[in-house]
PDB file of C-alpha atoms in Angstrom:
ATOM      1  CA  UNK A 199     -11.285 -12.457   9.827  1.00 93.00           C
ATOM      2  CA  UNK A 200      -7.500 -12.069   9.599  1.00 94.00           C
ATOM      3  CA  UNK A 201      -5.538  -9.473   7.634  1.00 93.00           C
ATOM      4  CA  UNK A 202      -2.226  -9.516   9.511  1.00 93.00           C
ATOM      5  CA  UNK A 203       0.204 -12.179  10.698  1.00 94.00           C
ATOM      6  CA  UNK A 204      -1.305 -11.881  14.164  1.00 93.00           C
ATOM      7  CA  UNK A 205       0.306 -15.097  15.398  1.00 93.00           C
ATOM      8  CA  UNK A 206       3.700 -13.344  15.394  1.00 93.00           C
ATOM      9  CA  UNK A 207       2.561 -11.034  18.218  1.00 90.00           C
ATOM     10  CA  UNK A 208       2.426 -11.736  21.949  1.00 89.00           C
ATOM     11  CA  UNK A 209      -1.169 -12.883  21.425  1.00 89.00           C
ATOM     12  CA  UNK A 210      -0.260 -15.797  19.146  1.00 87.00           C
ATOM     13  CA  UNK A 211      -1.546 -18.518  21.465  1.00 90.00           C
ATOM     14  CA  UNK A 212      -4.837 -16.698  21.960  1.00 92.00           C
ATOM     15  CA  UNK A 213      -5.241 -16.290  18.206  1.00 91.00           C
ATOM     16  CA  UNK A 214      -4.846 -20.037  17.704  1.00 89.00           C
ATOM     17  CA  UNK A 215      -7.477 -20.802  20.367  1.00 91.00           C
ATOM     18  CA  UNK A 216      -9.905 -18.377  18.699  1.00 92.00           C
ATOM     19  CA  UNK A 217      -9.314 -20.041  15.333  1.00 91.00           C
ATOM     20  CA  UNK A 218      -9.913 -23.504  16.824  1.00 89.00           C
ATOM     21  CA  UNK A 219     -13.302 -22.391  18.179  1.00 92.00           C
ATOM     22  CA  UNK A 220     -14.382 -20.599  15.014  1.00 92.00           C
ATOM     23  CA  UNK A 221     -16.497 -21.966  12.187  1.00 92.00           C
ATOM     24  CA  UNK A 222     -13.840 -20.793   9.793  1.00 94.00           C
ATOM     25  CA  UNK A 223     -11.192 -18.196   9.041  1.00 96.00           C
ATOM     26  CA  UNK A 224     -11.441 -15.542   6.318  1.00 96.00           C
ATOM     27  CA  UNK A 225      -7.867 -14.655   5.354  1.00 96.00           C
ATOM     28  CA  UNK A 226      -6.722 -11.629   3.392  1.00 95.00           C
ATOM     29  CA  UNK A 227      -4.024 -13.508   1.459  1.00 95.00           C
ATOM     30  CA  UNK A 228      -2.590 -16.982   0.858  1.00 95.00           C
ATOM     31  CA  UNK A 229       0.245 -16.545   3.357  1.00 95.00           C
ATOM     32  CA  UNK A 230      -2.273 -16.011   6.169  1.00 96.00           C
ATOM     33  CA  UNK A 231      -4.553 -18.729   4.848  1.00 96.00           C
ATOM     34  CA  UNK A 232      -1.763 -21.303   4.780  1.00 95.00           C
ATOM     35  CA  UNK A 233      -0.929 -20.705   8.442  1.00 95.00           C
ATOM     36  CA  UNK A 234      -4.474 -21.481   9.564  1.00 95.00           C
ATOM     37  CA  UNK A 235      -4.968 -24.359   7.114  1.00 95.00           C
ATOM     38  CA  UNK A 236      -1.941 -26.080   8.650  1.00 92.00           C
ATOM     39  CA  UNK A 237      -3.758 -25.868  11.982  1.00 90.00           C
ATOM     40  CA  UNK A 238      -6.853 -27.565  10.679  1.00 90.00           C
ATOM     41  CA  UNK A 239      -9.081 -24.520  10.225  1.00 91.00           C
ATOM     42  CA  UNK A 240     -11.585 -24.151   7.429  1.00 94.00           C
ATOM     43  CA  UNK A 241     -10.248 -21.194   5.444  1.00 96.00           C
ATOM     44  CA  UNK A 242     -11.460 -18.861   2.730  1.00 97.00           C
ATOM     45  CA  UNK A 243      -9.300 -16.210   1.030  1.00 96.00           C
ATOM     46  CA  UNK A 244     -10.888 -12.818   0.372  1.00 96.00           C
ATOM     47  CA  UNK A 245      -8.343 -10.130  -0.541  1.00 95.00           C
ATOM     48  CA  UNK A 246      -8.408  -6.586   0.748  1.00 94.00           C
ATOM     49  CA  UNK A 247     -10.797  -4.715  -1.534  1.00 95.00           C
ATOM     50  CA  UNK A 248     -11.209  -1.112  -2.651  1.00 96.00           C
ATOM     51  CA  UNK A 249     -14.458   0.720  -3.338  1.00 97.00           C
ATOM     52  CA  UNK A 250     -13.644   1.644  -6.921  1.00 97.00           C
ATOM     53  CA  UNK A 251     -16.646   3.968  -7.154  1.00 96.00           C
ATOM     54  CA  UNK A 252     -15.056   6.138  -4.457  1.00 96.00           C
ATOM     55  CA  UNK A 253     -11.368   5.463  -5.097  1.00 97.00           C
ATOM     56  CA  UNK A 254     -11.054   6.499  -8.724  1.00 96.00           C
ATOM     57  CA  UNK A 255      -8.614   8.554 -10.800  1.00 96.00           C
ATOM     58  CA  UNK A 256      -8.919  12.335 -10.797  1.00 90.00           C
ATOM     59  CA  UNK A 257     -10.831  13.940 -13.645  1.00 82.00           C
ATOM     60  CA  UNK A 258     -10.760  17.485 -14.945  1.00 64.00           C
ATOM     61  CA  UNK A 259     -13.768  18.185 -12.751  1.00 58.00           C
ATOM     62  CA  UNK A 260     -11.804  17.100  -9.668  1.00 60.00           C
ATOM     63  CA  UNK A 261      -9.018  19.524 -10.436  1.00 50.00           C
ATOM     64  CA  UNK A 262      -6.639  16.653 -11.282  1.00 50.00           C
ATOM     65  CA  UNK A 263      -3.302  16.123  -9.605  1.00 55.00           C
ATOM     66  CA  UNK A 264      -1.585  19.223  -8.294  1.00 51.00           C
ATOM     67  CA  UNK A 265       0.932  20.755 -10.678  1.00 58.00           C
ATOM     68  CA  UNK A 266       3.152  22.696  -8.298  1.00 68.00           C
ATOM     69  CA  UNK A 267       5.664  19.876  -8.404  1.00 90.00           C
ATOM     70  CA  UNK A 268       6.144  16.158  -8.898  1.00 97.00           C
ATOM     71  CA  UNK A 269       4.631  14.473  -5.847  1.00 98.00           C
ATOM     72  CA  UNK A 270       6.107  11.346  -4.288  1.00 98.00           C
ATOM     73  CA  UNK A 271       3.454  10.032  -1.925  1.00 98.00           C
ATOM     74  CA  UNK A 272       3.293   7.766   1.101  1.00 98.00           C
ATOM     75  CA  UNK A 273       0.252   7.132   3.286  1.00 97.00           C
ATOM     76  CA  UNK A 274      -0.062   5.049   6.421  1.00 96.00           C
ATOM     77  CA  UNK A 275      -0.253   5.009  10.184  1.00 96.00           C
ATOM     78  CA  UNK A 276       2.550   6.502  12.249  1.00 96.00           C
ATOM     79  CA  UNK A 277       3.550   3.030  13.451  1.00 95.00           C
ATOM     80  CA  UNK A 278       4.543   2.240   9.852  1.00 96.00           C
ATOM     81  CA  UNK A 279       6.682   5.333   9.293  1.00 98.00           C
ATOM     82  CA  UNK A 280       9.643   3.079  10.108  1.00 97.00           C
ATOM     83  CA  UNK A 281       9.350   1.639   6.596  1.00 97.00           C
ATOM     84  CA  UNK A 282       9.538   5.107   5.056  1.00 98.00           C
ATOM     85  CA  UNK A 283      12.550   5.968   7.224  1.00 98.00           C
ATOM     86  CA  UNK A 284      14.267   2.837   5.886  1.00 98.00           C
ATOM     87  CA  UNK A 285      14.358   4.383   2.391  1.00 98.00           C
ATOM     88  CA  UNK A 286      15.024   7.961   3.522  1.00 98.00           C
ATOM     89  CA  UNK A 287      18.542   8.007   2.054  1.00 98.00           C
ATOM     90  CA  UNK A 288      17.533   7.234  -1.573  1.00 98.00           C
ATOM     91  CA  UNK A 289      14.499   9.492  -1.179  1.00 98.00           C
ATOM     92  CA  UNK A 290      16.711  12.368  -0.055  1.00 98.00           C
ATOM     93  CA  UNK A 291      19.130  11.733  -2.920  1.00 98.00           C
ATOM     94  CA  UNK A 292      16.286  11.783  -5.437  1.00 98.00           C
ATOM     95  CA  UNK A 293      14.716  14.951  -4.018  1.00 98.00           C
ATOM     96  CA  UNK A 294      18.084  16.726  -3.915  1.00 96.00           C
ATOM     97  CA  UNK A 295      18.567  15.980  -7.594  1.00 96.00           C
ATOM     98  CA  UNK A 296      15.068  16.978  -8.723  1.00 97.00           C
ATOM     99  CA  UNK A 297      14.174  20.460  -7.575  1.00 95.00           C
ATOM    100  CA  UNK A 298      10.484  20.325  -8.469  1.00 96.00           C
ATOM    101  CA  UNK A 299       9.856  17.029  -6.633  1.00 98.00           C
ATOM    102  CA  UNK A 300       8.229  16.940  -3.203  1.00 97.00           C
ATOM    103  CA  UNK A 301       7.381  14.219  -0.726  1.00 98.00           C
ATOM    104  CA  UNK A 302       3.816  14.093   0.622  1.00 98.00           C
ATOM    105  CA  UNK A 303       3.280  12.105   3.832  1.00 98.00           C
ATOM    106  CA  UNK A 304      -0.319  11.359   4.824  1.00 98.00           C
ATOM    107  CA  UNK A 305      -0.533   9.940   8.331  1.00 98.00           C
ATOM    108  CA  UNK A 306      -1.856  10.428  11.852  1.00 97.00           C
ATOM    109  CA  UNK A 307       1.445  11.896  13.078  1.00 96.00           C
ATOM    110  CA  UNK A 308       4.126  14.074  11.519  1.00 97.00           C
ATOM    111  CA  UNK A 309       7.290  12.230  10.444  1.00 97.00           C
ATOM    112  CA  UNK A 310      10.761  13.061  11.743  1.00 97.00           C
ATOM    113  CA  UNK A 311      13.254  12.870   8.928  1.00 97.00           C
ATOM    114  CA  UNK A 312      16.994  13.169   9.437  1.00 97.00           C
ATOM    115  CA  UNK A 313      18.135  13.626   5.834  1.00 97.00           C
ATOM    116  CA  UNK A 314      15.251  15.285   3.985  1.00 97.00           C
ATOM    117  CA  UNK A 315      15.059  19.065   4.533  1.00 94.00           C
ATOM    118  CA  UNK A 316      11.755  20.395   5.876  1.00 92.00           C
ATOM    119  CA  UNK A 317      11.104  22.372   2.719  1.00 92.00           C
ATOM    120  CA  UNK A 318      11.142  19.249   0.551  1.00 96.00           C
ATOM    121  CA  UNK A 319       8.325  17.349   2.253  1.00 97.00           C
ATOM    122  CA  UNK A 320       4.850  18.099   3.452  1.00 96.00           C
ATOM    123  CA  UNK A 321       2.762  16.388   6.112  1.00 97.00           C
ATOM    124  CA  UNK A 322      -1.008  16.176   5.890  1.00 97.00           C
ATOM    125  CA  UNK A 323      -3.127  14.541   8.553  1.00 97.00           C
ATOM    126  CA  UNK A 324      -5.167  11.636   7.303  1.00 96.00           C
ATOM    127  CA  UNK A 325      -8.943  11.998   7.419  1.00 96.00           C
ATOM    128  CA  UNK A 326     -11.607   9.734   5.925  1.00 95.00           C
ATOM    129  CA  UNK A 327     -12.981  12.761   4.094  1.00 95.00           C
ATOM    130  CA  UNK A 328      -9.685  13.706   2.411  1.00 96.00           C
ATOM    131  CA  UNK A 329      -7.960  10.350   1.850  1.00 96.00           C
ATOM    132  CA  UNK A 330      -9.012   9.893  -1.780  1.00 97.00           C
ATOM    133  CA  UNK A 331      -8.193  13.494  -2.717  1.00 96.00           C
ATOM    134  CA  UNK A 332      -4.800  13.146  -1.022  1.00 97.00           C
ATOM    135  CA  UNK A 333      -3.968   9.999  -2.999  1.00 97.00           C
ATOM    136  CA  UNK A 334      -5.022  11.604  -6.274  1.00 97.00           C
ATOM    137  CA  UNK A 335      -2.350  14.251  -5.842  1.00 96.00           C
ATOM    138  CA  UNK A 336       0.442  11.659  -5.886  1.00 97.00           C
ATOM    139  CA  UNK A 337       2.430  11.158  -9.071  1.00 98.00           C
ATOM    140  CA  UNK A 338       3.834   7.963  -7.562  1.00 98.00           C
ATOM    141  CA  UNK A 339       2.920   5.996  -4.444  1.00 98.00           C
ATOM    142  CA  UNK A 340       5.483   4.257  -2.228  1.00 98.00           C
ATOM    143  CA  UNK A 341       5.059   0.988  -0.304  1.00 97.00           C
ATOM    144  CA  UNK A 342       8.381   0.030   1.309  1.00 97.00           C
ATOM    145  CA  UNK A 343       8.330  -2.996   3.621  1.00 96.00           C
ATOM    146  CA  UNK A 344      10.749  -5.217   5.494  1.00 94.00           C
ATOM    147  CA  UNK A 345      10.875  -8.931   4.678  1.00 92.00           C
ATOM    148  CA  UNK A 346       9.640 -10.739   7.787  1.00 93.00           C
ATOM    149  CA  UNK A 347       6.525 -12.825   8.405  1.00 93.00           C
ATOM    150  CA  UNK A 348       4.719  -9.762   9.766  1.00 92.00           C
ATOM    151  CA  UNK A 349       5.121  -7.922   6.454  1.00 93.00           C
ATOM    152  CA  UNK A 350       4.339 -11.059   4.424  1.00 93.00           C
ATOM    153  CA  UNK A 351       0.999 -11.111   6.206  1.00 92.00           C
ATOM    154  CA  UNK A 352       0.075  -7.585   5.128  1.00 93.00           C
ATOM    155  CA  UNK A 353      -2.673  -7.336   2.531  1.00 92.00           C
ATOM    156  CA  UNK A 354      -1.521  -4.439   0.355  1.00 92.00           C
ATOM    157  CA  UNK A 355      -4.204  -1.847   1.128  1.00 94.00           C
ATOM    158  CA  UNK A 356      -1.757   1.037   0.633  1.00 95.00           C
ATOM    159  CA  UNK A 357      -0.677  -0.207  -2.796  1.00 96.00           C
ATOM    160  CA  UNK A 358      -4.248  -0.940  -3.886  1.00 97.00           C
ATOM    161  CA  UNK A 359      -5.445   2.576  -3.068  1.00 97.00           C
ATOM    162  CA  UNK A 360      -2.589   4.092  -5.072  1.00 98.00           C
ATOM    163  CA  UNK A 361      -3.488   1.818  -7.971  1.00 98.00           C
ATOM    164  CA  UNK A 362      -7.190   2.652  -7.708  1.00 98.00           C
ATOM    165  CA  UNK A 363      -6.467   6.335  -8.391  1.00 98.00           C
ATOM    166  CA  UNK A 364      -4.124   5.324 -11.257  1.00 98.00           C
ATOM    167  CA  UNK A 365      -0.885   6.282  -9.511  1.00 98.00           C
ATOM    168  CA  UNK A 366       2.074   4.056 -10.432  1.00 98.00           C
ATOM    169  CA  UNK A 367       3.651   2.369  -7.439  1.00 97.00           C
ATOM    170  CA  UNK A 368       7.112   1.528  -6.229  1.00 98.00           C
ATOM    171  CA  UNK A 369       6.886  -1.328  -3.762  1.00 97.00           C
ATOM    172  CA  UNK A 370       8.957  -3.859  -1.900  1.00 96.00           C
ATOM    173  CA  UNK A 371       8.397  -7.274  -3.535  1.00 95.00           C
ATOM    174  CA  UNK A 372       7.130  -8.759  -0.269  1.00 93.00           C
ATOM    175  CA  UNK A 373       3.926 -10.708   0.278  1.00 90.00           C
ATOM    176  CA  UNK A 374       0.887  -9.296  -1.496  1.00 92.00           C
ATOM    177  CA  UNK A 375       2.986  -6.545  -3.073  1.00 91.00           C
ATOM    178  CA  UNK A 376       4.941  -9.180  -4.993  1.00 92.00           C
ATOM    179  CA  UNK A 377       1.752 -11.070  -5.815  1.00 92.00           C
ATOM    180  CA  UNK A 378       0.097  -7.950  -7.245  1.00 94.00           C
ATOM    181  CA  UNK A 379       3.104  -7.156  -9.421  1.00 93.00           C
ATOM    182  CA  UNK A 380       3.095 -10.706 -10.794  1.00 93.00           C
ATOM    183  CA  UNK A 381      -0.445 -10.129 -12.037  1.00 93.00           C
ATOM    184  CA  UNK A 382       0.376  -7.140 -14.206  1.00 90.00           C
ATOM    185  CA  UNK A 383       2.812  -4.332 -14.978  1.00 94.00           C
ATOM    186  CA  UNK A 384       1.415  -1.894 -12.415  1.00 96.00           C
ATOM    187  CA  UNK A 385       4.570  -0.598 -10.747  1.00 96.00           C
ATOM    188  CA  UNK A 386       8.258  -1.084 -10.077  1.00 98.00           C
ATOM    189  CA  UNK A 387       9.766  -3.396  -7.488  1.00 97.00           C
ATOM    190  CA  UNK A 388      12.537  -2.062  -5.243  1.00 97.00           C
ATOM    191  CA  UNK A 389      14.701  -3.835  -2.700  1.00 97.00           C
ATOM    192  CA  UNK A 390      17.996  -1.978  -2.328  1.00 97.00           C
ATOM    193  CA  UNK A 391      18.492   1.782  -1.809  1.00 97.00           C
ATOM    194  CA  UNK A 392      19.736   1.994  -5.389  1.00 98.00           C
ATOM    195  CA  UNK A 393      16.541   0.277  -6.581  1.00 98.00           C
ATOM    196  CA  UNK A 394      14.383   2.890  -4.859  1.00 98.00           C
ATOM    197  CA  UNK A 395      16.371   5.807  -6.244  1.00 98.00           C
ATOM    198  CA  UNK A 396      16.505   4.398  -9.772  1.00 98.00           C
ATOM    199  CA  UNK A 397      12.787   3.616  -9.797  1.00 98.00           C
ATOM    200  CA  UNK A 398      11.940   7.185  -8.787  1.00 98.00           C
ATOM    201  CA  UNK A 399      14.208   8.593 -11.478  1.00 98.00           C
ATOM    202  CA  UNK A 400      12.740   6.272 -14.082  1.00 98.00           C
ATOM    203  CA  UNK A 401       9.134   7.298 -13.389  1.00 98.00           C
ATOM    204  CA  UNK A 402      10.091  10.978 -13.130  1.00 98.00           C
ATOM    205  CA  UNK A 403      11.847  10.872 -16.500  1.00 98.00           C
ATOM    206  CA  UNK A 404       9.313   8.706 -18.323  1.00 98.00           C
ATOM    207  CA  UNK A 405       5.815  10.127 -17.994  1.00 97.00           C
ATOM    208  CA  UNK A 406       4.449   7.695 -20.569  1.00 98.00           C
ATOM    209  CA  UNK A 407       5.660   4.740 -18.504  1.00 98.00           C
ATOM    210  CA  UNK A 408       4.177   6.221 -15.335  1.00 98.00           C
ATOM    211  CA  UNK A 409       0.807   6.725 -17.055  1.00 97.00           C
ATOM    212  CA  UNK A 410       0.834   3.207 -18.472  1.00 98.00           C
ATOM    213  CA  UNK A 411       1.617   1.622 -15.103  1.00 98.00           C
ATOM    214  CA  UNK A 412      -1.035   3.732 -13.397  1.00 98.00           C
ATOM    215  CA  UNK A 413      -3.725   2.800 -15.907  1.00 98.00           C
ATOM    216  CA  UNK A 414      -2.818  -0.894 -15.651  1.00 98.00           C
ATOM    217  CA  UNK A 415      -3.046  -0.681 -11.864  1.00 98.00           C
ATOM    218  CA  UNK A 416      -6.506   0.813 -12.049  1.00 98.00           C
ATOM    219  CA  UNK A 417      -7.680  -1.961 -14.364  1.00 97.00           C
ATOM    220  CA  UNK A 418      -6.259  -4.659 -12.084  1.00 97.00           C
ATOM    221  CA  UNK A 419      -8.000  -3.235  -9.022  1.00 97.00           C
ATOM    222  CA  UNK A 420     -11.301  -3.118 -10.892  1.00 97.00           C
ATOM    223  CA  UNK A 421     -10.871  -6.702 -12.069  1.00 95.00           C
ATOM    224  CA  UNK A 422      -9.547  -8.440  -8.960  1.00 95.00           C
ATOM    225  CA  UNK A 423      -9.582  -6.196  -5.889  1.00 96.00           C
ATOM    226  CA  UNK A 424     -12.848  -4.259  -5.994  1.00 96.00           C
ATOM    227  CA  UNK A 425     -15.649  -4.315  -3.429  1.00 96.00           C
ATOM    228  CA  UNK A 426     -18.056  -5.020  -6.303  1.00 93.00           C
ATOM    229  CA  UNK A 427     -16.020  -8.091  -7.268  1.00 92.00           C
ATOM    230  CA  UNK A 428     -15.894  -9.658  -3.798  1.00 95.00           C
ATOM    231  CA  UNK A 429     -19.102  -8.606  -2.027  1.00 95.00           C
ATOM    232  CA  UNK A 430     -20.827 -11.697  -3.413  1.00 93.00           C
ATOM    233  CA  UNK A 431     -17.852 -13.847  -2.377  1.00 93.00           C
ATOM    234  CA  UNK A 432     -18.160 -12.692   1.219  1.00 94.00           C
ATOM    235  CA  UNK A 433     -21.940 -13.126   1.219  1.00 95.00           C
ATOM    236  CA  UNK A 434     -21.493 -16.675  -0.043  1.00 95.00           C
ATOM    237  CA  UNK A 435     -19.118 -17.485   2.802  1.00 95.00           C
ATOM    238  CA  UNK A 436     -21.636 -16.250   5.372  1.00 93.00           C
ATOM    239  CA  UNK A 437     -24.351 -18.382   3.753  1.00 93.00           C
ATOM    240  CA  UNK A 438     -22.140 -21.463   4.185  1.00 89.00           C
TER     241      UNK A 438
END
């Protein structure tokens, strides 16, 4: 079962030997699948899935999204904070120009920003108990990535969880992120610093657009990326 471009690491040769000895490879996206198909493996594609019964939009009973400001959210492991740092300049510019906006970082370690003042961002430690509630508080979710084979192998879990709680996304059009955005109008693509800044401004200024993108994202997750949708797929692979 492969959900990263593991052959790009120092263990690439070992990965290929494991694949050769396996009955088949379950890949999280077509980029990963293609690599192993070209090496003669039997391959199935099962995308990263979200439990849409648990990951769902906030309701009035949940308290909804917090209203003490407009929340720009990012969640991920500390090893991936490098992607957030790569867009720190446009983030800082946006926050400086929008006094009620705040950045929420959910991770296993506190970030170290150089341009964003401490009062404009908040760190919360990720826990399995709080992760859904934390995502629900985001008015927009960010998924910046570089454009190498490692990132093309990623399976979009971050973006899918934002979408599942009906938060519009701004994402690098790389790998699965680009594939998801081709399937529906669920977010805005951003490549350059100006793209990131302009996308934030656009969603901040246009609440109707943000709501529409968020709702479309939720529908797409339910239709194509839900546990309910693919549990039978996985069971069928094991039967084979």
